[in-house]
CSV table of C-alpha atoms and ligand atoms in Angstrom, one decimal:
chain,number,residue,atom,x,y,z
L,181,MET,CA,-38.2,-70.3,-8.1
L,182,PRO,CA,-35.1,-72.5,-7.4
L,183,ASN,CA,-36.6,-75.8,-8.7
L,184,GLU,CA,-38.3,-74.6,-11.8
L,185,PRO,CA,-36.6,-75.8,-15.0
L,186,LYS,CA,-34.9,-72.9,-16.9
L,187,THR,CA,-36.7,-72.2,-20.2
L,188,GLN,CA,-34.2,-72.1,-23.0
L,189,ALA,CA,-34.3,-68.7,-24.7
L,190,LYS,CA,-34.6,-69.0,-28.5
L,191,THR,CA,-31.4,-68.3,-30.4
L,192,PRO,CA,-32.1,-64.9,-32.0
L,193,ARG,CA,-32.4,-64.8,-35.8
L,194,VAL,CA,-30.1,-62.1,-37.1
L,195,PHE,CA,-30.5,-60.5,-40.6
L,196,SER,CA,-28.4,-57.8,-42.2
L,197,GLY,CA,-27.0,-56.7,-45.5
L,198,ILE,CA,-24.8,-54.3,-47.5
L,199,GLN,CA,-25.5,-52.7,-50.9
L,200,PRO,CA,-23.0,-53.6,-53.6
L,201,SER,CA,-23.1,-50.0,-54.8
L,202,GLY,CA,-19.3,-49.6,-54.7
L,203,GLN,CA,-16.2,-50.9,-53.0
L,204,LEU,CA,-16.7,-51.4,-49.2
L,205,THR,CA,-15.1,-48.9,-46.8
L,206,ILE,CA,-13.8,-49.4,-43.3
L,207,GLY,CA,-17.1,-47.8,-42.2
L,208,ASN,CA,-19.0,-50.8,-43.5
L,209,TYR,CA,-16.5,-53.1,-41.9
L,210,LEU,CA,-16.3,-51.4,-38.4
L,211,GLY,CA,-20.0,-50.4,-38.2
L,212,ALA,CA,-21.5,-53.6,-39.6
L,213,ILE,CA,-19.5,-56.7,-40.7
L,214,ARG,CA,-17.1,-56.8,-37.7
L,215,ASN,CA,-20.1,-56.9,-35.4
L,216,TRP,CA,-21.8,-59.6,-37.4
L,217,VAL,CA,-18.7,-61.8,-37.1
L,218,ALA,CA,-18.5,-61.1,-33.3
L,219,GLY,CA,-22.1,-62.2,-32.7
L,220,GLN,CA,-22.3,-64.9,-35.3
L,221,PHE,CA,-22.2,-68.1,-33.2
L,222,LYS,CA,-24.6,-66.7,-30.6
L,223,SER,CA,-27.3,-66.3,-33.2
L,224,ASP,CA,-29.0,-67.8,-36.2
L,225,PRO,CA,-27.6,-65.4,-38.8
L,226,ILE,CA,-28.5,-64.5,-42.4
L,227,PHE,CA,-26.3,-62.1,-44.3
L,228,CYS,CA,-27.4,-60.8,-47.7
L,229,VAL,CA,-25.7,-58.9,-50.5
L,230,VAL,CA,-28.6,-56.5,-51.3
L,231,ASN,CA,-28.1,-56.0,-55.0
L,232,GLN,CA,-31.7,-54.9,-55.7
L,233,HIS,CA,-31.0,-51.9,-53.4
L,234,ALA,CA,-28.0,-50.9,-55.5
L,235,ILE,CA,-30.0,-50.2,-58.6
L,236,THR,CA,-32.0,-47.4,-57.0
L,237,VAL,CA,-29.3,-45.1,-58.5
L,238,ARG,CA,-27.7,-45.7,-61.9
L,239,ILE,CA,-24.9,-48.3,-61.9
L,240,ASP,CA,-23.1,-50.1,-64.7
L,241,PRO,CA,-24.4,-53.8,-64.8
L,242,ASN,CA,-20.9,-55.2,-65.1
L,243,GLU,CA,-19.7,-53.1,-62.1
L,244,LEU,CA,-22.8,-54.3,-60.1
L,245,ARG,CA,-21.9,-57.9,-60.9
L,246,ARG,CA,-18.3,-57.4,-59.8
L,247,ASN,CA,-19.3,-55.5,-56.6
L,248,THR,CA,-21.8,-58.2,-55.7
L,249,LEU,CA,-19.0,-60.8,-55.6
L,250,HIS,CA,-16.7,-58.3,-53.9
L,251,VAL,CA,-19.2,-57.8,-51.0
L,252,ALA,CA,-19.8,-61.5,-50.6
L,253,ALA,CA,-16.0,-62.1,-50.5
L,254,ALA,CA,-15.7,-59.4,-47.8
L,255,TYR,CA,-18.2,-61.1,-45.6
L,256,ILE,CA,-16.4,-64.4,-45.8
L,257,ALA,CA,-12.9,-63.0,-45.6
L,258,ALA,CA,-13.9,-61.0,-42.5
L,259,GLY,CA,-14.9,-64.2,-40.8
L,260,ILE,CA,-18.5,-65.0,-41.6
L,261,ASP,CA,-18.7,-68.8,-41.7
L,262,PRO,CA,-21.0,-69.9,-44.4
L,263,ARG,CA,-21.4,-73.4,-42.8
L,264,HIS,CA,-23.2,-71.6,-39.9
L,265,SER,CA,-24.5,-68.3,-41.4
L,266,ILE,CA,-26.6,-68.1,-44.5
L,267,VAL,CA,-24.9,-65.9,-47.1
L,268,PHE,CA,-26.7,-65.1,-50.3
L,269,VAL,CA,-27.6,-62.5,-53.0
L,270,GLN,CA,-31.0,-60.8,-52.7
L,271,SER,CA,-32.1,-61.2,-56.3
L,272,ASP,CA,-31.6,-65.0,-56.1
L,273,VAL,CA,-34.7,-65.1,-53.7
L,274,THR,CA,-37.6,-63.5,-55.6
L,275,GLU,CA,-39.7,-63.4,-52.4
L,276,HIS,CA,-38.0,-60.1,-51.5
L,277,THR,CA,-39.7,-58.2,-54.3
L,278,GLU,CA,-42.9,-60.2,-53.9
L,279,LEU,CA,-43.2,-59.1,-50.3
L,280,THR,CA,-42.1,-55.5,-51.1
L,281,TRP,CA,-45.2,-55.0,-53.2
L,282,ILE,CA,-47.5,-56.1,-50.4
L,283,LEU,CA,-45.7,-53.9,-47.8
L,284,ASN,CA,-45.8,-51.0,-50.2
L,285,THR,CA,-49.6,-51.0,-49.9
L,286,ILE,CA,-49.5,-50.5,-46.1
L,287,THR,CA,-46.6,-47.9,-46.1
L,288,TYR,CA,-47.4,-44.3,-46.4
L,289,TYR,CA,-45.9,-41.8,-48.7
L,290,GLY,CA,-45.3,-39.4,-45.8
L,291,GLU,CA,-43.3,-42.0,-43.9
L,292,LEU,CA,-41.0,-42.6,-46.8
L,293,HIS,CA,-40.7,-39.0,-47.7
L,294,ARG,CA,-39.6,-38.2,-44.1
L,295,MET,CA,-36.6,-40.6,-44.2
L,296,THR,CA,-33.4,-38.7,-43.5
L,297,GLN,CA,-31.4,-40.7,-46.0
L,298,PHE,CA,-34.0,-40.0,-48.7
L,299,LYS,CA,-33.9,-36.3,-47.9
L,300,ASP,CA,-30.1,-36.3,-48.0
L,301,LYS,CA,-29.9,-38.2,-51.3
L,302,THR,CA,-32.5,-36.1,-53.1
L,303,SER,CA,-32.1,-32.6,-51.7
L,304,LYS,CA,-30.1,-31.4,-54.7
L,305,LEU,CA,-32.2,-33.3,-57.4
L,306,LYS,CA,-35.2,-32.2,-59.4
L,307,GLN,CA,-38.3,-34.2,-58.8
L,308,ASP,CA,-38.1,-35.8,-62.2
L,309,ALA,CA,-34.6,-37.1,-61.4
L,310,ILE,CA,-35.7,-39.0,-58.3
L,311,SER,CA,-36.7,-42.6,-59.0
L,312,ALA,CA,-39.7,-44.1,-57.2
L,313,GLY,CA,-37.2,-46.9,-56.2
L,314,LEU,CA,-35.2,-44.4,-54.2
L,315,LEU,CA,-38.3,-43.4,-52.3
L,316,ASN,CA,-39.5,-47.0,-51.8
L,317,TYR,CA,-36.1,-48.4,-50.9
L,318,PRO,CA,-36.9,-48.7,-47.1
L,319,VAL,CA,-39.9,-50.9,-48.0
L,320,LEU,CA,-37.6,-53.4,-49.8
L,321,MET,CA,-35.3,-53.2,-46.7
L,322,ALA,CA,-38.3,-54.0,-44.5
L,323,ALA,CA,-39.2,-57.0,-46.7
L,324,ASP,CA,-35.6,-58.2,-46.5
L,325,ILE,CA,-35.8,-58.3,-42.7
L,326,LEU,CA,-39.4,-59.5,-42.2
L,327,LEU,CA,-39.2,-62.4,-44.7
L,328,TYR,CA,-36.8,-64.1,-42.3
L,329,GLN,CA,-38.6,-63.2,-39.1
L,330,ALA,CA,-35.5,-61.6,-37.9
L,331,ASP,CA,-35.3,-60.7,-34.2
L,332,GLN,CA,-32.2,-58.5,-34.5
L,333,VAL,CA,-30.7,-56.3,-37.2
L,334,PRO,CA,-27.1,-55.3,-36.6
L,335,VAL,CA,-26.4,-52.0,-38.5
L,336,GLY,CA,-24.6,-48.8,-38.3
L,337,GLU,CA,-26.4,-45.8,-36.9
L,338,ASP,CA,-27.4,-44.4,-40.3
L,339,GLN,CA,-29.7,-47.4,-40.8
L,340,LYS,CA,-31.5,-47.1,-37.5
L,341,GLN,CA,-34.4,-45.1,-38.9
L,342,HIS,CA,-35.0,-47.6,-41.6
L,343,VAL,CA,-35.2,-50.4,-39.1
L,344,GLU,CA,-37.6,-48.4,-37.0
L,345,LEU,CA,-39.8,-47.9,-40.1
L,346,CYS,CA,-39.6,-51.7,-40.6
L,347,ARG,CA,-40.9,-52.2,-37.1
L,348,ASP,CA,-43.8,-49.8,-37.7
L,349,ILE,CA,-44.7,-51.7,-40.9
L,350,ALA,CA,-44.5,-55.1,-39.1
L,351,ILE,CA,-46.7,-53.9,-36.3
L,352,ARG,CA,-49.2,-52.4,-38.7
L,353,PHE,CA,-49.4,-55.6,-40.8
L,354,ASN,CA,-49.9,-57.7,-37.7
L,355,HIS,CA,-52.6,-55.4,-36.5
L,356,HIS,CA,-54.5,-55.5,-39.8
L,357,PHE,CA,-54.0,-59.1,-40.8
L,358,GLY,CA,-53.2,-61.0,-37.6
L,359,GLU,CA,-49.8,-61.9,-36.0
L,360,THR,CA,-47.5,-62.7,-39.0
L,361,PHE,CA,-44.2,-61.0,-38.5
L,362,VAL,CA,-41.6,-60.9,-35.7
L,363,VAL,CA,-41.0,-57.2,-34.9
L,364,PRO,CA,-37.2,-56.7,-35.2
L,365,GLU,CA,-34.8,-54.7,-33.0
L,366,PRO,CA,-32.0,-52.6,-34.4
L,367,VAL,CA,-28.6,-53.6,-32.8
L,368,ILE,CA,-26.1,-50.8,-32.9
L,369,ALA,CA,-22.6,-51.1,-31.5
L,370,LYS,CA,-21.5,-48.4,-29.0
L,371,VAL,CA,-18.1,-47.9,-30.7
L,372,GLY,CA,-17.9,-47.6,-34.5
L,373,LYS,CA,-21.6,-47.0,-35.2
L,374,ARG,CA,-20.7,-44.0,-37.2
L,375,ILE,CA,-17.2,-43.7,-38.7
L,376,MET,CA,-16.8,-40.3,-40.1
L,377,ALA,CA,-15.2,-39.0,-43.3
L,378,LEU,CA,-11.4,-38.4,-43.1
L,379,ASP,CA,-11.8,-35.0,-44.8
L,380,ASP,CA,-14.8,-33.9,-42.8
L,381,PRO,CA,-15.6,-35.2,-39.3
L,382,THR,CA,-19.2,-33.9,-39.6
L,383,ARG,CA,-20.0,-36.3,-42.5
L,384,LYS,CA,-20.3,-40.1,-42.4
L,385,MET,CA,-17.6,-42.0,-44.2
L,386,ALA,CA,-19.4,-43.2,-47.4
L,387,LYS,CA,-18.4,-45.3,-50.4
L,388,SER,CA,-20.5,-42.9,-52.5
L,389,SER,CA,-18.3,-39.8,-51.7
L,390,ASP,CA,-16.7,-37.9,-54.6
L,391,ASN,CA,-13.4,-37.6,-52.7
L,392,PRO,CA,-11.5,-40.9,-52.4
L,393,GLY,CA,-9.4,-39.2,-49.6
L,394,SER,CA,-12.5,-39.2,-47.4
L,395,TYR,CA,-12.7,-43.0,-47.1
L,396,ILE,CA,-10.5,-46.0,-46.7
L,397,LEU,CA,-11.5,-49.0,-48.9
L,398,LEU,CA,-11.1,-52.5,-47.6
L,399,THR,CA,-9.0,-53.1,-50.8
L,400,ASP,CA,-6.8,-50.0,-50.5
L,401,GLU,CA,-3.0,-50.7,-50.8
L,402,PRO,CA,-0.9,-50.1,-47.7
L,403,ASP,CA,0.7,-46.9,-49.2
L,404,THR,CA,-2.7,-45.5,-50.1
L,405,ILE,CA,-3.9,-46.1,-46.6
L,406,ARG,CA,-0.8,-44.4,-45.2
L,407,LYS,CA,-1.3,-41.4,-47.5
L,408,LYS,CA,-5.0,-41.0,-46.7
L,409,ILE,CA,-4.4,-41.1,-43.0
L,410,ARG,CA,-1.5,-38.6,-43.3
L,411,LYS,CA,-3.8,-36.3,-45.1
L,412,ALA,CA,-6.8,-36.8,-42.8
L,413,VAL,CA,-8.0,-33.6,-41.2
L,414,THR,CA,-7.2,-33.1,-37.5
L,415,ASP,CA,-8.4,-30.5,-35.0
L,416,SER,CA,-6.6,-27.5,-33.6
L,417,GLY,CA,-4.1,-28.2,-30.8
L,418,SER,CA,-1.7,-31.1,-30.8
L,419,GLU,CA,-2.8,-33.4,-28.0
L,420,VAL,CA,-4.2,-36.8,-28.7
L,421,VAL,CA,-7.4,-36.7,-26.6
L,422,TYR,CA,-10.8,-38.3,-27.1
L,423,ASP,CA,-13.2,-35.3,-27.0
L,424,PRO,CA,-15.9,-35.8,-29.7
L,425,LYS,CA,-17.4,-32.3,-29.0
L,426,HIS,CA,-14.2,-30.3,-29.3
L,427,LYS,CA,-12.0,-32.6,-31.3
L,428,PRO,CA,-14.4,-34.6,-33.6
L,429,ALA,CA,-11.7,-35.5,-36.2
L,430,LEU,CA,-9.4,-36.9,-33.6
L,431,ALA,CA,-12.2,-38.8,-31.8
L,432,ASN,CA,-12.9,-40.5,-35.1
L,433,LEU,CA,-9.3,-41.4,-35.7
L,434,LEU,CA,-9.0,-42.7,-32.1
L,435,THR,CA,-12.2,-44.8,-32.6
L,436,ILE,CA,-10.7,-46.4,-35.8
L,437,TYR,CA,-7.4,-47.0,-34.0
L,438,SER,CA,-9.2,-48.6,-31.0
L,439,LEU,CA,-11.2,-51.0,-33.2
L,440,PHE,CA,-8.3,-52.1,-35.4
L,441,SER,CA,-6.0,-52.6,-32.5
L,442,ASP,CA,-8.6,-54.1,-30.1
L,443,GLU,CA,-7.6,-51.7,-27.4
L,444,GLU,CA,-9.9,-49.4,-25.4
L,445,ILE,CA,-9.7,-45.7,-26.4
L,446,PRO,CA,-8.3,-44.5,-23.0
L,447,ALA,CA,-5.4,-47.0,-23.3
L,448,VAL,CA,-4.6,-45.7,-26.8
L,449,GLN,CA,-4.9,-42.1,-25.6
L,450,GLU,CA,-2.5,-42.8,-22.7
L,451,ARG,CA,0.3,-44.0,-25.0
L,452,TYR,CA,0.3,-40.7,-27.0
L,453,VAL,CA,0.5,-38.3,-24.1
L,454,GLY,CA,3.0,-35.6,-25.1
L,455,LYS,CA,3.6,-37.2,-28.5
L,456,GLY,CA,1.5,-35.2,-30.9
L,457,TYR,CA,-0.6,-36.0,-33.9
L,458,GLY,CA,2.3,-37.1,-36.2
L,459,ALA,CA,3.3,-40.2,-34.3
L,460,PHE,CA,-0.3,-41.1,-33.6
L,461,LYS,CA,-1.2,-41.0,-37.3
L,462,THR,CA,1.8,-43.0,-38.3
L,463,ASP,CA,0.9,-45.8,-35.8
L,464,LEU,CA,-2.8,-45.5,-36.8
L,465,ALA,CA,-1.9,-46.2,-40.4
L,466,GLU,CA,0.1,-49.2,-39.5
L,467,ALA,CA,-2.7,-50.5,-37.3
L,468,VAL,CA,-5.2,-50.2,-40.2
L,469,VAL,CA,-2.7,-51.8,-42.7
L,470,ALA,CA,-2.1,-54.7,-40.4
L,471,GLY,CA,-5.8,-55.1,-39.5
L,472,LEU,CA,-6.8,-55.2,-43.2
L,473,ALA,CA,-3.9,-57.4,-44.5
L,474,PRO,CA,-5.4,-60.9,-43.7
L,475,LEU,CA,-8.8,-59.7,-44.9
L,476,GLN,CA,-7.4,-58.5,-48.2
L,477,ALA,CA,-5.4,-61.6,-48.8
L,478,ARG,CA,-8.4,-63.8,-48.2
L,479,MET,CA,-10.6,-61.6,-50.4
L,480,ALA,CA,-8.2,-61.8,-53.3
L,481,GLU,CA,-8.2,-65.6,-52.9
L,482,LEU,CA,-12.0,-65.8,-52.9
L,483,MET,CA,-12.4,-63.6,-55.9
L,484,GLU,CA,-10.3,-66.1,-57.9
L,485,SER,CA,-12.0,-69.2,-56.7
L,486,ALA,CA,-15.3,-71.1,-57.4
L,487,GLU,CA,-15.9,-71.3,-53.7
L,488,LEU,CA,-17.8,-68.0,-53.6
L,489,THR,CA,-20.3,-69.2,-56.2
L,490,SER,CA,-21.1,-72.4,-54.4
L,491,VAL,CA,-21.5,-70.6,-51.1
L,492,LEU,CA,-23.9,-68.1,-52.6
L,493,THR,CA,-25.9,-70.7,-54.5
L,494,GLU,CA,-26.3,-72.9,-51.4
L,495,GLY,CA,-27.1,-69.8,-49.3
L,496,ALA,CA,-29.9,-68.8,-51.7
L,497,ASP,CA,-31.3,-72.3,-51.5
L,498,ARG,CA,-31.4,-72.2,-47.7
L,499,ALA,CA,-32.8,-68.6,-47.6
L,500,ARG,CA,-35.5,-69.4,-50.1
L,501,VAL,CA,-37.0,-72.1,-47.8
L,502,ILE,CA,-37.5,-69.6,-45.0
L,503,ALA,CA,-38.6,-66.8,-47.3
L,504,ARG,CA,-41.2,-68.9,-49.0
L,505,LYS,CA,-42.8,-70.0,-45.7
L,506,THR,CA,-43.3,-66.4,-44.7
L,507,MET,CA,-44.5,-65.4,-48.1
L,508,ASP,CA,-47.1,-68.2,-48.2
L,509,ALA,CA,-48.4,-67.0,-44.8
L,510,VAL,CA,-48.5,-63.4,-46.0
L,511,ASN,CA,-50.4,-64.3,-49.2
L,512,ASP,CA,-52.9,-66.3,-47.1
L,513,ARG,CA,-53.4,-63.4,-44.6
L,514,VAL,CA,-54.1,-60.8,-47.3
L,515,GLY,CA,-56.3,-63.0,-49.5
L,516,MET,CA,-54.0,-63.6,-52.4
L,517,ASN,CA,-54.5,-67.4,-52.4
L,518,TRP,CA,-58.0,-67.5,-53.8
L,519,LYS,CA,-58.3,-71.2,-54.6
E,111,TYM,P1,-25.2,-49.7,-46.7
E,111,TYM,O1,-24.9,-50.6,-47.8
E,111,TYM,O2,-25.1,-48.2,-46.9
E,111,TYM,O3,-24.2,-49.9,-45.5
E,111,TYM,C1,-24.0,-51.3,-45.0
E,111,TYM,C2,-23.8,-51.3,-43.5
E,111,TYM,O4,-22.6,-50.5,-43.1
E,111,TYM,C3,-23.0,-49.5,-42.2
E,111,TYM,N1,-22.2,-48.3,-42.4
E,111,TYM,C4,-21.5,-47.6,-41.5
E,111,TYM,N2,-21.3,-47.9,-40.2
E,111,TYM,C5,-20.5,-47.0,-39.5
E,111,TYM,N3,-19.9,-46.0,-40.1
E,111,TYM,C6,-20.1,-45.7,-41.4
E,111,TYM,N4,-19.5,-44.6,-41.9
E,111,TYM,C7,-20.9,-46.5,-42.2
E,111,TYM,N5,-21.2,-46.6,-43.5
E,111,TYM,C8,-22.1,-47.6,-43.6
E,111,TYM,C9,-24.5,-49.2,-42.4
E,111,TYM,O5,-25.1,-48.7,-41.3
E,111,TYM,C10,-25.0,-50.6,-42.7
E,111,TYM,O6,-25.2,-51.4,-41.5
E,111,TYM,N6,-30.1,-50.1,-46.6
E,111,TYM,C11,-28.9,-50.7,-46.1
E,111,TYM,C12,-28.7,-52.1,-46.6
E,111,TYM,C13,-29.8,-53.0,-46.3
E,111,TYM,C14,-30.1,-53.7,-45.0
E,111,TYM,C15,-31.2,-54.5,-45.3
E,111,TYM,C16,-29.4,-53.6,-43.8
E,111,TYM,C17,-30.7,-53.4,-47.2
E,111,TYM,N7,-31.6,-54.3,-46.6
E,111,TYM,C18,-31.7,-55.2,-44.2
E,111,TYM,C19,-30.0,-54.4,-42.8
E,111,TYM,C20,-31.1,-55.2,-43.0
E,111,TYM,C21,-27.7,-49.8,-46.7
E,111,TYM,O7,-27.9,-49.1,-47.6
E,111,TYM,O8,-26.6,-50.0,-46.0
């Protein structure tokens, strides 16, 4: 209808987070943070350092404190603007654990037990070595998202199943207790959604790996990056072509190259016709080194300044207001407010 006034679509609320369980890898950066930065001003974004997730496996408390600041510094150094986005630490907003308990009561053991990540993390452990926290972790993640009534959750592919469980929990709660939660959508980038390990293209690049040669950390020195890329496994043959089925290692390296150089994969591929893996790897290393340099410089600066503390304190104050509102509605719906 030509004369009808256009209804303004609501700016989507975005929520995402990273566990401070170790130093961040380029997988976290390319699969998550980079996309948060790109979509930041088209949304109403909240980015959390999810430190309560990081204690589902044993971690030294001092290391956890250091990692928490490191992850927050990475968000800001990568371009998250705390004047626009809310940036905060999970444990500063106690509503996360408060809502987790309530959601635990409507989540089934079978659902949690079937989570791929739970199965992967526990397949080699005895039952008595698996904490209940590790099993319940997706419920805490659902609470993170639902507290803020998030419309979109930008994550790497490995977290899709957890966001889908969060949707199921939200739908179930709304059904039992009345419309309370926005049902969120996972948002997964086409390129970079699953950066693979440098030593094994069938495994995801992960900060928890035992082999440091399998990942590149955001804080790795240029020479370490060059060495890791030189040693990265490649596929048989010598041609630089993007063929994930037959050349998975190279497809992964081309993806990394394309994201760091902001060039489409076919354009990168074109440049290396007839040049072989050696030249490609040398240039890839330089692209990664150059791409990380400004981020590393800003991270170092932030780690030394008081700026980070004030950003996180203010972020928690802003987050708490939103979280409390949801929590009050939830308590009301389930009958916790008895007065
Ligand atoms: P975490 O801390 O393992 O990873 C943080 C983000 O990085 C992405 N990612 C990758 N993307 C591409 N390739 C890789 N190799 C790679 N490795 C990690 C992850 O998909 C994720 O987006 N449970 C979550 C954290 C979390 C959360 C939340 C996320 C807690 N609450 C609420 C979103 C919303 C986790 O452990 O991600």
